[in-house]
Coordinates of C-alpha atoms and ligand atoms in Angstrom, one line a residue:
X80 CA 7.7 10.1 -16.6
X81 CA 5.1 8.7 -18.9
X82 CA 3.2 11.8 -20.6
X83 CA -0.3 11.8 -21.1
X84 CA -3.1 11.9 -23.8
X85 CA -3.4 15.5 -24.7
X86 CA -6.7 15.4 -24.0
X87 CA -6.4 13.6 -20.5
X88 CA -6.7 15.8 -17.6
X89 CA -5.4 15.1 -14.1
X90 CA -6.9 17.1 -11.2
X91 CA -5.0 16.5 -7.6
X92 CA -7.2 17.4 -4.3
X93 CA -4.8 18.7 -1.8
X94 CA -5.0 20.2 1.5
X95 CA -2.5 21.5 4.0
X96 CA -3.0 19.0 6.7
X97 CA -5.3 16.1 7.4
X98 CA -9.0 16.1 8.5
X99 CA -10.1 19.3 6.3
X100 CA -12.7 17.1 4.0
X101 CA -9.9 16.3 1.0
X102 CA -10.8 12.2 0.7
X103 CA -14.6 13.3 1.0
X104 CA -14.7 15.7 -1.4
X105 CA -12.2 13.0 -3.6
X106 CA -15.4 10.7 -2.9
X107 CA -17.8 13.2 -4.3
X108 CA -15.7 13.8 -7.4
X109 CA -15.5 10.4 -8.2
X110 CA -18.9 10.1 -8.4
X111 CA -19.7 13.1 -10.4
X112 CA -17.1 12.6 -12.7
X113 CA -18.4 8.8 -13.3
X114 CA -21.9 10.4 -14.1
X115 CA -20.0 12.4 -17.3
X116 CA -16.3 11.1 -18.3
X117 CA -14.6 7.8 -18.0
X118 CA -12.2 8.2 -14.9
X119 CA -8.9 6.7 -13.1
X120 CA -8.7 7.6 -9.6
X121 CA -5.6 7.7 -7.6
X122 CA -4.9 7.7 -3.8
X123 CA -1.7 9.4 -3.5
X124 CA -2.3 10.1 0.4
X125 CA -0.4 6.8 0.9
X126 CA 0.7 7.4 4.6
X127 CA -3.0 7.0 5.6
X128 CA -4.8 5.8 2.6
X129 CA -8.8 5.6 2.8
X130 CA -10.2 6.7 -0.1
X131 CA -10.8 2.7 -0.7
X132 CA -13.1 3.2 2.6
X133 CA -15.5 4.9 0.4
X134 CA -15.0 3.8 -2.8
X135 CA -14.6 0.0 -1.8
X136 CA -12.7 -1.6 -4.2
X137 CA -12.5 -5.2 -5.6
X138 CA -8.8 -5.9 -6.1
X139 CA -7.9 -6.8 -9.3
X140 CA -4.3 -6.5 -9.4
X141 CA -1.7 -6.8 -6.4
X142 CA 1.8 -6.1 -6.7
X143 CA 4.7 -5.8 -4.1
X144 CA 6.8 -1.8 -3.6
X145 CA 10.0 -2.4 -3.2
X146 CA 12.2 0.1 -2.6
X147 CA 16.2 0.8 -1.6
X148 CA 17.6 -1.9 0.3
X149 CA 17.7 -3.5 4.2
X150 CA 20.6 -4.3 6.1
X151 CA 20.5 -7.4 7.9
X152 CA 23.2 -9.0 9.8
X153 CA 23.9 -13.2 9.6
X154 CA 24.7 -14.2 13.1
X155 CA 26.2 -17.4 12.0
X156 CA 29.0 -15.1 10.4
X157 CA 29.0 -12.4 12.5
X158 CA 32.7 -12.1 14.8
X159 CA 30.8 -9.5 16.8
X160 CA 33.2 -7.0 15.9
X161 CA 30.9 -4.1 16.5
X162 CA 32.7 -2.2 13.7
X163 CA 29.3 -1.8 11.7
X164 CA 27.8 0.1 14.9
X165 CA 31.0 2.5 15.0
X166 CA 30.0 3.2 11.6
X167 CA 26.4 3.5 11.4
X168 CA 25.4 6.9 11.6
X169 CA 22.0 6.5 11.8
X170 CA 22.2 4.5 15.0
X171 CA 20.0 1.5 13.3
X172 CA 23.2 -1.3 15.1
X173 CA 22.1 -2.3 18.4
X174 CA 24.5 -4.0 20.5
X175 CA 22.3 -6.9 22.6
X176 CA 22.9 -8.1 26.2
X177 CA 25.0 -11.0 24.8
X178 CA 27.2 -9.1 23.0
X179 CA 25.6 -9.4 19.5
X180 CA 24.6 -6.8 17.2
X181 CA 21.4 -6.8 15.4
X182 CA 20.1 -4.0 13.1
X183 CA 16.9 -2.3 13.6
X184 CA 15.4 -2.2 10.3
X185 CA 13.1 0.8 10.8
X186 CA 16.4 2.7 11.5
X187 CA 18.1 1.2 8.8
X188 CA 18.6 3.8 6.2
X189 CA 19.8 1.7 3.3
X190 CA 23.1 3.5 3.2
X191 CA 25.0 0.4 2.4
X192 CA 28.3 1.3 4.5
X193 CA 28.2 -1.3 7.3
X194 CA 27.7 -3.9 4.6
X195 CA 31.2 -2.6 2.7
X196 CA 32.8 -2.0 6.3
X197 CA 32.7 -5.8 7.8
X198 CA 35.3 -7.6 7.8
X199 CA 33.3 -10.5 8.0
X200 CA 31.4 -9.6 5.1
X201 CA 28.2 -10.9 7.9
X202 CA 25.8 -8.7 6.6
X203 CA 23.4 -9.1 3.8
X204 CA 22.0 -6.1 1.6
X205 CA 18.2 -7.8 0.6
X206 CA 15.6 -5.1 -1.2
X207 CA 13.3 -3.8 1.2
X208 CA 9.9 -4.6 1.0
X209 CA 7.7 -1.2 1.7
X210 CA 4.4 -2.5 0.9
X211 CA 2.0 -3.5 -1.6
X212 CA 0.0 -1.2 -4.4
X213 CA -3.2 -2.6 -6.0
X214 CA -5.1 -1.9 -9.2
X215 CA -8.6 -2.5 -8.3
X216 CA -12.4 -1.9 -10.3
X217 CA -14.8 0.7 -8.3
X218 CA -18.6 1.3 -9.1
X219 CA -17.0 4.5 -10.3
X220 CA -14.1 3.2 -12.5
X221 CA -10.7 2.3 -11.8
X222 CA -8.8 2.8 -8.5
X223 CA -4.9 2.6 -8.3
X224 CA -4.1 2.5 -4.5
X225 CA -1.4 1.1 -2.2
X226 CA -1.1 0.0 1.7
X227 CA 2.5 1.0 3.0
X228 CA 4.2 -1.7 4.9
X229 CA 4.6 -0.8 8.9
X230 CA 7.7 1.6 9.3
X231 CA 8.2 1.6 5.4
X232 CA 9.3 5.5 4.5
X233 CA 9.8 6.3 0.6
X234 CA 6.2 7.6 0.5
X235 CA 7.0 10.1 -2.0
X236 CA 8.3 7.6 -4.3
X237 CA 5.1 5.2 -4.3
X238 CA 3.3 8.2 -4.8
X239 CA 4.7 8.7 -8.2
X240 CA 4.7 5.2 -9.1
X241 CA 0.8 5.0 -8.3
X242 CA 0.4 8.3 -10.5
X243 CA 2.8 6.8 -13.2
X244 CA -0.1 3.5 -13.5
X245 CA -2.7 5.4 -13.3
X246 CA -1.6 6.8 -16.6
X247 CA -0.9 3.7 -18.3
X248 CA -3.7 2.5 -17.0
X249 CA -6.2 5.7 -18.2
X250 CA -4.3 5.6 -21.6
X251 CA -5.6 1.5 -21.9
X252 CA -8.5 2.6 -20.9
X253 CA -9.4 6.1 -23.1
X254 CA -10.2 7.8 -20.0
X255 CA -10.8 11.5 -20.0
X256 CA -9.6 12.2 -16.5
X257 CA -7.4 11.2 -13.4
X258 CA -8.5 12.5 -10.0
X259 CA -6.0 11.9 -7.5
X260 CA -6.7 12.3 -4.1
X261 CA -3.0 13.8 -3.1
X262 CA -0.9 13.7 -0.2
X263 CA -1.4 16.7 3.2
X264 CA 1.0 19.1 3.8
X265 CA 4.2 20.3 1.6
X266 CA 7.0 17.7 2.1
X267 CA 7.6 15.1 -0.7
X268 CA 4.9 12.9 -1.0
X269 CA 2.8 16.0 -1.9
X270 CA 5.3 17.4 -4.0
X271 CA 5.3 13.9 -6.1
X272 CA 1.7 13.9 -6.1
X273 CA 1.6 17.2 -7.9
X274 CA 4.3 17.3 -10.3
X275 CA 3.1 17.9 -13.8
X276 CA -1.1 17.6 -13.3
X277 CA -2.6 20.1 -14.9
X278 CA -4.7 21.6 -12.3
X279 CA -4.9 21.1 -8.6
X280 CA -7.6 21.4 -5.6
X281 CA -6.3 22.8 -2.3
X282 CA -9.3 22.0 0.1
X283 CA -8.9 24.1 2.8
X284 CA -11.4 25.5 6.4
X285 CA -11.7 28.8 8.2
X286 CA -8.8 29.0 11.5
X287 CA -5.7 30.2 11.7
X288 CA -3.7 27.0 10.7
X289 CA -5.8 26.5 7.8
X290 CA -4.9 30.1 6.7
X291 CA -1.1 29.2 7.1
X292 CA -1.6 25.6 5.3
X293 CA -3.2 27.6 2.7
X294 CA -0.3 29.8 2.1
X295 CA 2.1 27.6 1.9
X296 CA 0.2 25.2 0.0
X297 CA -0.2 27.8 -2.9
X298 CA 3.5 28.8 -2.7
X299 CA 4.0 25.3 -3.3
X300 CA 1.6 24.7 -6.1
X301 CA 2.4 28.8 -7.6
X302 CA 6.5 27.2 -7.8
X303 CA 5.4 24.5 -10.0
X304 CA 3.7 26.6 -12.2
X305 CA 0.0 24.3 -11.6
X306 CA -3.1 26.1 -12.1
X307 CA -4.7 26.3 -8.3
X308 CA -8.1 26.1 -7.4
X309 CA -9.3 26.5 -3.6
X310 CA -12.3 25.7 -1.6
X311 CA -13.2 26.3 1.5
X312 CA -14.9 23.8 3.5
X313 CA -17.1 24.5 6.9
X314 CA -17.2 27.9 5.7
X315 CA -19.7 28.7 7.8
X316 CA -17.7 27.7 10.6
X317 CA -16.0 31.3 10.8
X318 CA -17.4 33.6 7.5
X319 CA -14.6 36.2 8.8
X320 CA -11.7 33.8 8.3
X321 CA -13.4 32.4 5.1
X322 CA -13.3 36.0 3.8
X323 CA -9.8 36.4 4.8
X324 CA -8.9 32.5 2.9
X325 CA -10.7 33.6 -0.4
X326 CA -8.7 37.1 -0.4
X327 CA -5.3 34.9 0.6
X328 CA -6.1 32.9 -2.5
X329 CA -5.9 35.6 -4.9
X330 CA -2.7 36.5 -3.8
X331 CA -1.6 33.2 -4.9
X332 CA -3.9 33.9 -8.5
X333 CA -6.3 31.4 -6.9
X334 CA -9.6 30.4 -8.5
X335 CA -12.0 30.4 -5.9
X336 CA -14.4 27.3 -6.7
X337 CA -16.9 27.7 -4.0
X338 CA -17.9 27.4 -0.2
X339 CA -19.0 24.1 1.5
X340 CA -20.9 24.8 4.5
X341 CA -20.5 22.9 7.8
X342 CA -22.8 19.8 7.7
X343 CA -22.5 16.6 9.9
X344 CA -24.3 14.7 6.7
X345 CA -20.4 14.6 5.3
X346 CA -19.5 12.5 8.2
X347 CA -22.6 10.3 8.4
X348 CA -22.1 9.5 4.8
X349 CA -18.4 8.4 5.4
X350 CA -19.9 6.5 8.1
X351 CA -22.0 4.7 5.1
X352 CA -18.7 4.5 3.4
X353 CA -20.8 6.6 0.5
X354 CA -19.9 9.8 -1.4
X355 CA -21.8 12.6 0.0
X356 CA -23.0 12.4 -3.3
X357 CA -24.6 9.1 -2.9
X358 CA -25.6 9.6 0.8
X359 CA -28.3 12.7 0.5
X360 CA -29.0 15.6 -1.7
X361 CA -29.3 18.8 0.0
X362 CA -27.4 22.4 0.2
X363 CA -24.0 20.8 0.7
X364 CA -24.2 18.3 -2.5
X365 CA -25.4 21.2 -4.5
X366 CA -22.6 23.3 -3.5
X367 CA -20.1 20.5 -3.9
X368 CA -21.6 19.7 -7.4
X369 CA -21.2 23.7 -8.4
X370 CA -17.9 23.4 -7.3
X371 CA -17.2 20.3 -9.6
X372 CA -19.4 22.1 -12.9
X373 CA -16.8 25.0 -11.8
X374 CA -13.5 22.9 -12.3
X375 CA -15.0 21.1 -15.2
X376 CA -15.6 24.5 -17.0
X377 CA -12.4 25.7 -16.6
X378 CA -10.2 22.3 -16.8
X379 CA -12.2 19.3 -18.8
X380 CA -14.0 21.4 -21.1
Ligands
SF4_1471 S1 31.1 -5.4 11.5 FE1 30.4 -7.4 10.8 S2 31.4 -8.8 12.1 FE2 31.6 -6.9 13.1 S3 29.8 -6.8 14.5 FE3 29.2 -5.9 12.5 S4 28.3 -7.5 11.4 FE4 29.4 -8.5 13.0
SF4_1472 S1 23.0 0.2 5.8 FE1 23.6 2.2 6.6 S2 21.9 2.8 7.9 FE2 21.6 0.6 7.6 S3 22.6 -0.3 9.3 FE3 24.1 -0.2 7.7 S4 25.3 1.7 8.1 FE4 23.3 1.8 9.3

């Protein structure tokens, strides 16, 4: 992997699961981070990518994923043997009513045996097309994102291609910082979205689940040796359990970065595809802008 500036900093917002504010809070970054440094952002969460909702990008730059290979089978050479189906373990060969075989290309793992295995050499081995990744220009800087083809898997692999341009990319352009809005939950697209930043974000709310996300969010993080921040978002929601969060996260060696209270503006600002930032100034900006002066302190300066 491409190494960075020394002096280039990449901060990934994570969060257990989905739907805990990660891509807002991303938002508000972005925007605070335009007002001081010169910035590359990143949307890593590629299985349902929307930080471009918010940001709205204009696309400079569009370029196909491909990734592993497809099986498909040529009818006009296929003797309908139905040896490819005894062999694929993955039960992508489907015999039709006529007697033909096709293969299901979302099943299709790319294994490659059925194509060695026919002894009609019928079946073609094409790349697979898994979508398309963009470089695009925000009002807040640049903004490498991607739109996964339907049934396209390999997620964890785009993930570090889009972090691997965003690095060319900041090193062009000088830029101080790369925010990457990561992937939810622990499986590989999160783990590729982390690997090597030098601090990371886990956005995280007061209930049981978000407790448990937490933990094994930091055990994660703690394994890769990342510094790890935490907020906790809709604090207010449950102070109890919000307690109980910040006390989890020093078991972890944590750095608490501050509470985000419960407030419906977050939502009516996504609404306005804005930043919270952008959408109204009251307690909950100023908390997340604390928040951000927190990281900075610690991180950037
Ligand atoms: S093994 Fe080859 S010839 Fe036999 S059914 Fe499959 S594709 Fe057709
Ligand atoms: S390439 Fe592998 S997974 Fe795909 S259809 Fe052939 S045997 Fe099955």
């Amino acid at each position: 992997m491409r190494k960075k500036d020394k002096k280039m900093k990449e901060i990934v917002i994570i969060s257990g699961k989905g739907g805990t504010g990660k891509t807002s809070l991303t938002a508000s970054f972005a925007k605070l981070a335009s007002d001081k440094f010169k910035s590359v952002f990143v949307d890593c969460d590629v299985d349902a990518a929307d930080l471009h909702l918010i940001l709205k990008p204009e696309i400079l730059e569009k370029h196909r994923f491909i990734s592993g290979n497809e099986a498909v089978i040529d009818p006009d050479k296929c003797a309908a043997c139905g040896r490819c189906k005894e062999l694929c373990r993955f039960g992508a060969i489907i015999q039709k009513r006529d007697g033909r075989y096709f293969i299901d290309s979302g099943s299709c793992e790319g294994c490659g045996v059925c194509v060695h295995f026919c002894p009609s050499h019928a079946i073609n081995f094409p790349e697979r097309f898994c979508g398309d990744w963009f470089v695009s220009r925000t009002r807040f800087g640049t903004l490498i994102h991607s739109q996964l083809a339907p049934q396209a898997e390999n997620s964890g692999k785009l993930v570090s291609l889009l972090r691997e341009e965003a690095k060319k990319k900041a090193a062009v352009e000088s830029a101080d910082l790369i925010i990457v809005d990561g992937s939810p939950g622990i499986g590989c697209p999160v783990i590729a979205s982390i690997t090597g930043a030098d601090a990371v974000v886990a956005v995280t709310e007061p209930s049981l689940s978000g407790l448990h996300d937490l933990e094994r969010a930091a055990q994660l993080v703690n394994h890769f040796n990342i510094p790890l921040f935490v907020c906790i978002s809709k604090w207010d929601i449950n102070a109890d359990l919000s307690e109980r969060l910040q006390e989890k996260s020093l078991d972890y060696n944590a750095t608490m970065l501050g509470r985000i209270d419960y407030d419906e503006d977050v939502t009516l600002a996504q609404l306005a595809e804005l930043s919270l930032m952008e959408y109204k100034e009251g307690k909950t900006s100023k908390q997340i802008t604390e928040i951000w002066e927190n990281l900075c302190q610690q991180i950037v300066n």
